Tab-separated table of C-alpha atoms in Angstrom:
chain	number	residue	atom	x	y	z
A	211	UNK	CA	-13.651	-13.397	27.386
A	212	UNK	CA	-11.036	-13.778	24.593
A	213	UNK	CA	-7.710	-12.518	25.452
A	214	UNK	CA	-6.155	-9.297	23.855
A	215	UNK	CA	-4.158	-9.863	20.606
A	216	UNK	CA	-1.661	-6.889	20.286
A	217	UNK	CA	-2.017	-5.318	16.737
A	218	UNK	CA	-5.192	-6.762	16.194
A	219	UNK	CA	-8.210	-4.316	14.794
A	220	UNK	CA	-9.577	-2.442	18.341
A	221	UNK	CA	-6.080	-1.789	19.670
A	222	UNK	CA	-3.600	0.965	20.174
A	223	UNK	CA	-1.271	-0.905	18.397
A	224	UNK	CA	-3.220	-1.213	15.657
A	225	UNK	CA	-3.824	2.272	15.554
A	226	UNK	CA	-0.327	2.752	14.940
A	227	UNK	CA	0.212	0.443	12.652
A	228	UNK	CA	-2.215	1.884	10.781
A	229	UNK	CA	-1.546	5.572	10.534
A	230	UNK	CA	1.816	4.328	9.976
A	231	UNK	CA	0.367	2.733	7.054
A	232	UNK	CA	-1.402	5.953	5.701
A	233	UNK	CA	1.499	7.756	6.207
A	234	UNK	CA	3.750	5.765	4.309
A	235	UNK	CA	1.471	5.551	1.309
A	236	UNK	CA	0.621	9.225	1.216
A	237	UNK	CA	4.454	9.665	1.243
A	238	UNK	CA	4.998	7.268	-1.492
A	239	UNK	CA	2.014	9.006	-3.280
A	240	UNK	CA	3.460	12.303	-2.775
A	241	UNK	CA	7.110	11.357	-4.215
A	242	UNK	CA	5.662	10.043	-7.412
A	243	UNK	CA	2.929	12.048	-8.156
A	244	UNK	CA	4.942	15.500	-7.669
A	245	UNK	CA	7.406	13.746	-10.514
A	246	UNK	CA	5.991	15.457	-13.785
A	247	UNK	CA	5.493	12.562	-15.875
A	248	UNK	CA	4.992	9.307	-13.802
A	249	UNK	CA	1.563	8.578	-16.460
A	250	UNK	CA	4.609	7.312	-19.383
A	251	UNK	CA	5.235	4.022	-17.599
A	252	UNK	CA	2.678	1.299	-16.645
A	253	UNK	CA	4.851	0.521	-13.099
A	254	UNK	CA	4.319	4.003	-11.894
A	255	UNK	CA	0.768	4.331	-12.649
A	256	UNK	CA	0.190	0.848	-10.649
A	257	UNK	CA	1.776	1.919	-8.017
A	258	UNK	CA	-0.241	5.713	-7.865
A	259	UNK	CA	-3.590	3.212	-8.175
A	260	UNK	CA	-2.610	1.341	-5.707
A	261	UNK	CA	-1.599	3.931	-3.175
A	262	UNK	CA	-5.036	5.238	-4.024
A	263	UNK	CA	-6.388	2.412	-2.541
A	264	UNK	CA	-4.414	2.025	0.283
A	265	UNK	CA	-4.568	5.011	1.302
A	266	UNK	CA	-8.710	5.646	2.478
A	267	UNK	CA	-8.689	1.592	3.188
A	268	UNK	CA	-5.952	2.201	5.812
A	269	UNK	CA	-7.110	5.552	6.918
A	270	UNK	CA	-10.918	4.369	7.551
A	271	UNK	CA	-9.478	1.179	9.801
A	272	UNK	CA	-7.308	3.964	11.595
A	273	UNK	CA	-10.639	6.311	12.290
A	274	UNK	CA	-12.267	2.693	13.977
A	275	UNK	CA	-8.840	1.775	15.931
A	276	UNK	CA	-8.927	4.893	17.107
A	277	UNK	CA	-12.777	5.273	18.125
A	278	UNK	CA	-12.347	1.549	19.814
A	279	UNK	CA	-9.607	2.530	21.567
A	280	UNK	CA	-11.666	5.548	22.868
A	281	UNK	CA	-14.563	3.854	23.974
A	282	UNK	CA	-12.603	0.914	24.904
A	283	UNK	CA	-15.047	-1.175	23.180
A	284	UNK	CA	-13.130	-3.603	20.658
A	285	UNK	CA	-14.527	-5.062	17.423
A	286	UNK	CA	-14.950	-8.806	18.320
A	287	UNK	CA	-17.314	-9.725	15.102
A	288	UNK	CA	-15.553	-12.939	12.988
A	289	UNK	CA	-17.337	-11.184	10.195
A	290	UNK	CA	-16.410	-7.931	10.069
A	291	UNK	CA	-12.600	-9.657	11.065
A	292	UNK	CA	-12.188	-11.738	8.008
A	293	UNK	CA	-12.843	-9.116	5.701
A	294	UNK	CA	-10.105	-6.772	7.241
A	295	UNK	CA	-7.552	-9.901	6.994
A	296	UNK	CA	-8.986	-10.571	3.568
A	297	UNK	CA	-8.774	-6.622	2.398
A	298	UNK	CA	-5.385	-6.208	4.240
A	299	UNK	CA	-4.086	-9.264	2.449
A	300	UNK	CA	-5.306	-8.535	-0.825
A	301	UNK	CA	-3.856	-5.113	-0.696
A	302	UNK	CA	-0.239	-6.282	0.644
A	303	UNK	CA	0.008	-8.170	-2.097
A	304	UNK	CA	-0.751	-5.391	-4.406
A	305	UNK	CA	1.458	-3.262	-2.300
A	306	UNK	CA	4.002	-5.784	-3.115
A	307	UNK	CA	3.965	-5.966	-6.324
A	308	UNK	CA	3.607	-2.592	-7.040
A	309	UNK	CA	6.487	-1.423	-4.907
A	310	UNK	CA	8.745	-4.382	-6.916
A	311	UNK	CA	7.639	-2.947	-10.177
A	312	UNK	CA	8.848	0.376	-9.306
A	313	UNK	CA	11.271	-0.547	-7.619
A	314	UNK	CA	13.116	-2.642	-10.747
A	315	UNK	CA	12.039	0.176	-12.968
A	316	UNK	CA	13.542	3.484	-11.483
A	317	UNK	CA	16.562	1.233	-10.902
A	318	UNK	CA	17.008	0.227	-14.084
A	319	UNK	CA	15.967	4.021	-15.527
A	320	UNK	CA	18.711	4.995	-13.411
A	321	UNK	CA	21.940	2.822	-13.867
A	322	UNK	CA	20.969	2.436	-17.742
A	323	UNK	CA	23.875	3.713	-20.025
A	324	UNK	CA	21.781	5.790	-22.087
A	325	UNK	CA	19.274	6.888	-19.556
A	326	UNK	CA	17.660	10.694	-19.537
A	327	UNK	CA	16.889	10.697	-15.849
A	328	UNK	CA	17.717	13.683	-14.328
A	329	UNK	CA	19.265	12.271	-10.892
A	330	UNK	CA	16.815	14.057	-8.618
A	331	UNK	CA	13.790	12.971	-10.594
A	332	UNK	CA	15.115	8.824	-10.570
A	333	UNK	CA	15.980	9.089	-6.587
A	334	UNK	CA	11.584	10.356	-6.066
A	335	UNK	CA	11.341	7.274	-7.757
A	336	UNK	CA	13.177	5.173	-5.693
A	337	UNK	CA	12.419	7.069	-2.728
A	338	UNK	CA	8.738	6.425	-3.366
A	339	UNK	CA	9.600	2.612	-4.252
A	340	UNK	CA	10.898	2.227	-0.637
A	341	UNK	CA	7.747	3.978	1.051
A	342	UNK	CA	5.454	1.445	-0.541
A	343	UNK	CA	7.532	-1.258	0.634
A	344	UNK	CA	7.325	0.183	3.953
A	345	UNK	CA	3.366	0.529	3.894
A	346	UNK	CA	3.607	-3.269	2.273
A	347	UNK	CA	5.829	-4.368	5.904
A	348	UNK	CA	3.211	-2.616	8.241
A	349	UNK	CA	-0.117	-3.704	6.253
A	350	UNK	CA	1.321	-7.623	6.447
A	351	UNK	CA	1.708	-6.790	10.077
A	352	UNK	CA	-1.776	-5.553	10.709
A	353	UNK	CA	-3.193	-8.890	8.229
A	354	UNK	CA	-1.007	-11.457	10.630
A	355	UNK	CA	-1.968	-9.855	13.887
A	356	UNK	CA	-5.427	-10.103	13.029
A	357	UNK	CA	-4.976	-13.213	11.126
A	358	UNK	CA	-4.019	-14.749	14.547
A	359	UNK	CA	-6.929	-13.559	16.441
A	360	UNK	CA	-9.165	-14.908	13.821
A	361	UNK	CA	-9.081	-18.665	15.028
A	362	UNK	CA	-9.969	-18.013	18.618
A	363	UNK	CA	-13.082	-16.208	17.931
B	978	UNK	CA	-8.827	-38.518	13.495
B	979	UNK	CA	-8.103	-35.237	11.465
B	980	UNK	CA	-10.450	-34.788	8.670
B	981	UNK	CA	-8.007	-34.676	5.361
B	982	UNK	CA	-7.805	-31.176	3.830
B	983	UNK	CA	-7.647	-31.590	0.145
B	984	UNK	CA	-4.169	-29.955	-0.715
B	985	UNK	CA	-2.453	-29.982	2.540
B	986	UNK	CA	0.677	-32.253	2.746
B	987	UNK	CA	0.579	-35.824	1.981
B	988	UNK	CA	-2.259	-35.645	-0.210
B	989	UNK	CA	-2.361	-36.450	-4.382
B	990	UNK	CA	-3.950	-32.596	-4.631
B	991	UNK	CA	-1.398	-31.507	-2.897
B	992	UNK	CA	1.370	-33.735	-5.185
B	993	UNK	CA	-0.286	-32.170	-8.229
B	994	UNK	CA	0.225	-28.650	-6.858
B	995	UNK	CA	4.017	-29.396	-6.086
B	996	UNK	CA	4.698	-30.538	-9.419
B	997	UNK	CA	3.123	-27.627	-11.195
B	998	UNK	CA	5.419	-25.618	-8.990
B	999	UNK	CA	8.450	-27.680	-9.935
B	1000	UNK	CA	7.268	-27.787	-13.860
B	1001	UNK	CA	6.651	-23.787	-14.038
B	1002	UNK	CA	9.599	-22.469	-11.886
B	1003	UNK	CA	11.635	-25.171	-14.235
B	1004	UNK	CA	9.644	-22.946	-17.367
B	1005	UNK	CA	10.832	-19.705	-15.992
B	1006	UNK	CA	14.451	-20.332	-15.287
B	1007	UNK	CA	14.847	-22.056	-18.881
B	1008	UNK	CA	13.299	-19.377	-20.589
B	1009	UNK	CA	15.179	-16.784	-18.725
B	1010	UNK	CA	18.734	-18.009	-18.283
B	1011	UNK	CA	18.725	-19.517	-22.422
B	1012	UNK	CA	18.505	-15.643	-23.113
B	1013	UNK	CA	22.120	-14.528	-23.552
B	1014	UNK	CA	22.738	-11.691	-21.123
B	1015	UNK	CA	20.195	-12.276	-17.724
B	1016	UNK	CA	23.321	-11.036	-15.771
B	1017	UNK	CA	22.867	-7.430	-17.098
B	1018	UNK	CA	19.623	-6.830	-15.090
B	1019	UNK	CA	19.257	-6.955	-11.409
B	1020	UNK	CA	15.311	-8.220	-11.673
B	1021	UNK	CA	16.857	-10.910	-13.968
B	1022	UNK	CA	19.375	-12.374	-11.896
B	1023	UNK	CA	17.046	-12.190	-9.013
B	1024	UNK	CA	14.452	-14.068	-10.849
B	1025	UNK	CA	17.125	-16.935	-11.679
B	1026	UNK	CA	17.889	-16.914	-8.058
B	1027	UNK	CA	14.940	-17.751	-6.731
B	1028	UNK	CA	13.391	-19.968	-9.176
B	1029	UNK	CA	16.796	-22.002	-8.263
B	1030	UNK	CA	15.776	-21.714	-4.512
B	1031	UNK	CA	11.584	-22.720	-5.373
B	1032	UNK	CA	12.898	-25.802	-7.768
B	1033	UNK	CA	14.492	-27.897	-5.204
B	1034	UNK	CA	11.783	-26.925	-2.767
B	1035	UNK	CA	9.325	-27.832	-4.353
B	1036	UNK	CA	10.790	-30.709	-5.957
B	1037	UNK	CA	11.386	-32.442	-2.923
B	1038	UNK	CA	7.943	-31.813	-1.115
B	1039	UNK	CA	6.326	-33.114	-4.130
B	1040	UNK	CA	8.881	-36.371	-3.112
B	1041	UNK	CA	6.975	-36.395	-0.014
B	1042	UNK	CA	3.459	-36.365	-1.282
B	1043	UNK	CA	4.405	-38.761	-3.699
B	1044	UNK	CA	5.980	-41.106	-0.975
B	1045	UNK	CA	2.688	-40.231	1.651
B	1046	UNK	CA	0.384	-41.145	-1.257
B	1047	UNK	CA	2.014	-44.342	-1.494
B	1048	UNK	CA	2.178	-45.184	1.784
B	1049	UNK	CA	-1.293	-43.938	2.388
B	1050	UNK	CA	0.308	-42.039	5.521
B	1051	UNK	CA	-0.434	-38.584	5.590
B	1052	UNK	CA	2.311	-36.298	7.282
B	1053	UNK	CA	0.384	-34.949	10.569
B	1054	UNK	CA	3.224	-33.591	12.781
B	1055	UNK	CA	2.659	-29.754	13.436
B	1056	UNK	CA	6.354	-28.895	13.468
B	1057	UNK	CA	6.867	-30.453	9.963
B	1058	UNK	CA	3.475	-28.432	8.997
B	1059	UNK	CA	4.946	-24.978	10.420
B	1060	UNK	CA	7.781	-25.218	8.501
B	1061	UNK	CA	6.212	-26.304	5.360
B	1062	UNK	CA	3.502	-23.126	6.092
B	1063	UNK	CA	6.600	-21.122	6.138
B	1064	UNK	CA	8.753	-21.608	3.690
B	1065	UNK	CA	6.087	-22.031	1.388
B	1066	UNK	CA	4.862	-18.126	2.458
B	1067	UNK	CA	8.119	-16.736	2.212
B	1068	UNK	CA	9.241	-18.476	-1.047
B	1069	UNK	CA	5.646	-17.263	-2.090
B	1070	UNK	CA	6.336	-13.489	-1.640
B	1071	UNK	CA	10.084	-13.825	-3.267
B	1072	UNK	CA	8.195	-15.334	-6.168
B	1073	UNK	CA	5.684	-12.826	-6.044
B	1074	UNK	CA	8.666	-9.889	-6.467
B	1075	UNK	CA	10.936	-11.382	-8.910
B	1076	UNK	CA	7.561	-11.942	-11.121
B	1077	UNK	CA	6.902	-8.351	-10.567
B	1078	UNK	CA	10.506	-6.730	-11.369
B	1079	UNK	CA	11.098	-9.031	-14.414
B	1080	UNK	CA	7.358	-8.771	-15.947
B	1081	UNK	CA	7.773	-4.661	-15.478
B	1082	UNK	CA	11.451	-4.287	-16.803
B	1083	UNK	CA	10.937	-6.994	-19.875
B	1084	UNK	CA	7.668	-4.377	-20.286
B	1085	UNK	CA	9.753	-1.492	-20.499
B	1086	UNK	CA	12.166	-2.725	-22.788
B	1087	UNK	CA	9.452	-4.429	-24.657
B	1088	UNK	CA	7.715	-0.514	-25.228
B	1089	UNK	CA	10.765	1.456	-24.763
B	1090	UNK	CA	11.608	3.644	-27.973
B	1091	UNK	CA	15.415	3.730	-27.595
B	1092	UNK	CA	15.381	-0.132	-27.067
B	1093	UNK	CA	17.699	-2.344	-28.699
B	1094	UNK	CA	15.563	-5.557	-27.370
B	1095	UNK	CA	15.225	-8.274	-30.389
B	1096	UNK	CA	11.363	-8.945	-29.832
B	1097	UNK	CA	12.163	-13.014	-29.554
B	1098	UNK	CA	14.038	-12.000	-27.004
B	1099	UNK	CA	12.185	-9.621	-25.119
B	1100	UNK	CA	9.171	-12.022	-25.373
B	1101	UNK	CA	11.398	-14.455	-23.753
B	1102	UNK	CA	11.539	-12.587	-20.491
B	1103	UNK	CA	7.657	-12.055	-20.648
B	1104	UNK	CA	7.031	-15.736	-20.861
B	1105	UNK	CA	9.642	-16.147	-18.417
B	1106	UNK	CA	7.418	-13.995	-15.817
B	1107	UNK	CA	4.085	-15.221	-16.977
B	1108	UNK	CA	5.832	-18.848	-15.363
B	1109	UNK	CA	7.189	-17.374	-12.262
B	1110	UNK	CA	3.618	-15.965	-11.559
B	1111	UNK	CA	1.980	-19.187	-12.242
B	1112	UNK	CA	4.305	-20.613	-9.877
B	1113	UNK	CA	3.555	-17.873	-7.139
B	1114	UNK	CA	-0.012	-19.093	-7.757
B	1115	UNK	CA	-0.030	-22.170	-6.939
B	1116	UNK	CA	2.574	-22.270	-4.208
B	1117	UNK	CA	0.627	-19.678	-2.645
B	1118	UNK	CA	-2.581	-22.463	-2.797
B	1119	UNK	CA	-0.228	-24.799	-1.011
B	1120	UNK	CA	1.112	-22.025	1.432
B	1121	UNK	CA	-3.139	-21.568	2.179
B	1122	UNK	CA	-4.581	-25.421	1.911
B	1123	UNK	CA	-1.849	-25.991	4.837
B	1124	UNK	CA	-2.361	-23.090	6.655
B	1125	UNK	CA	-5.948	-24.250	6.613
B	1126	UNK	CA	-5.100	-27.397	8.442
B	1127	UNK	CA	-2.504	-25.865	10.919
B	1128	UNK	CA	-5.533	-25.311	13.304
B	1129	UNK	CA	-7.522	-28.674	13.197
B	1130	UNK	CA	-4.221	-30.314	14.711
């Protein structure tokens, strides 16, 4: 019997870590994608791929938390495991990098001297910025917590 | 006896690793801070930041190797290991963002149509990130070759 790792794939606590996750990038989707014309710098696309990816990849792992927790039946294949620490990782770091990119750009669009941001448009940007770091913070929580439960399987 | 992980402290892989660490971060700050104004730009001055906390990091674990290699007395304490595993993670991700902010705001100014970047400049920054994510690189392979041997001891 191997003990219960909280936040590991099967749990409640995953569960919430993951719709947590979706949320987040949805929101961050939703801030830059209402902006008219986040398509005229690379950053912003990146960042709108990105969330694309995060988004089903987080919400699918939330549909199987969920159905685990349910049937109280948790996923205990080292298979299945690595790839969702591998996936999760590879993704945080996109997350990362993405939300950095954005990040340094609508900060720089906005404090530049002889910047045409309209204020409301530049804050979506940063607001969006901090959602992905968000989503980044809860999908390296998911890849440790799983990470950990990896070596006792 | 612990089998011997190539690239995990104490070992000449590992050495090698270090001082490609040392030699890009090195790369980066040169080619960043020679460029007149790096103040001007928060991604900038976070980039020279870093690179001055990775350098003497780095630099001094390579020391180690070095000295282990010599000695032919690998470091085996799991303590020593954590921190190393640690450090090297969280220097990793720093690495990971100041590459990211630098490479997309020296992008933007590169492309920008308003910009009054000279392009020797400009391409100074670029090469500047292209170091800092070489150095992410392979500081992450340390971070994972001793992460791989955390378990074994």
């Amino acid at each position: 019997m191997v003990e219960e790792v909280p936040g590991s794939v099967g749990t409640s606590a995953s569960f919430g870590l993951r719709l947590g996750q979706t949320l987040f990038s949805s929101a961050s989707l939703l801030f830059m994608s209402m902006g008219v014309e986040f398509y005229s710098y690379t950053p912003f696309c990146f960042l709108v791929t990105i969330m694309g990816l995060v988004i089903p990849w987080s919400f699918t792992l939330a549909l199987i938390d969920g159905y685990s927790v349910l049937v109280k039946c948790p996923l205990r294949q080292p298979g299945i495991l690595v790839i969702v620490v591998v996936g999760d990782w590879v993704l945080s770091v996109l997350t990362l990098a993405a939300a950095c990119s954005t990040a340094s750009v609508a900060e720089l669009m906005f404090t530049a001297a002889g910047s045409d941001c309209p204020p409301n448009l530049c804050s979506r940007y940063l607001i969006s910025a901090a959602m992905a770091f968000l989503s980044w913070f809860l999908s390296l929580g998911s890849c440790l917590f799983n990470l950990w439960l990896l070596p006792s399987l």
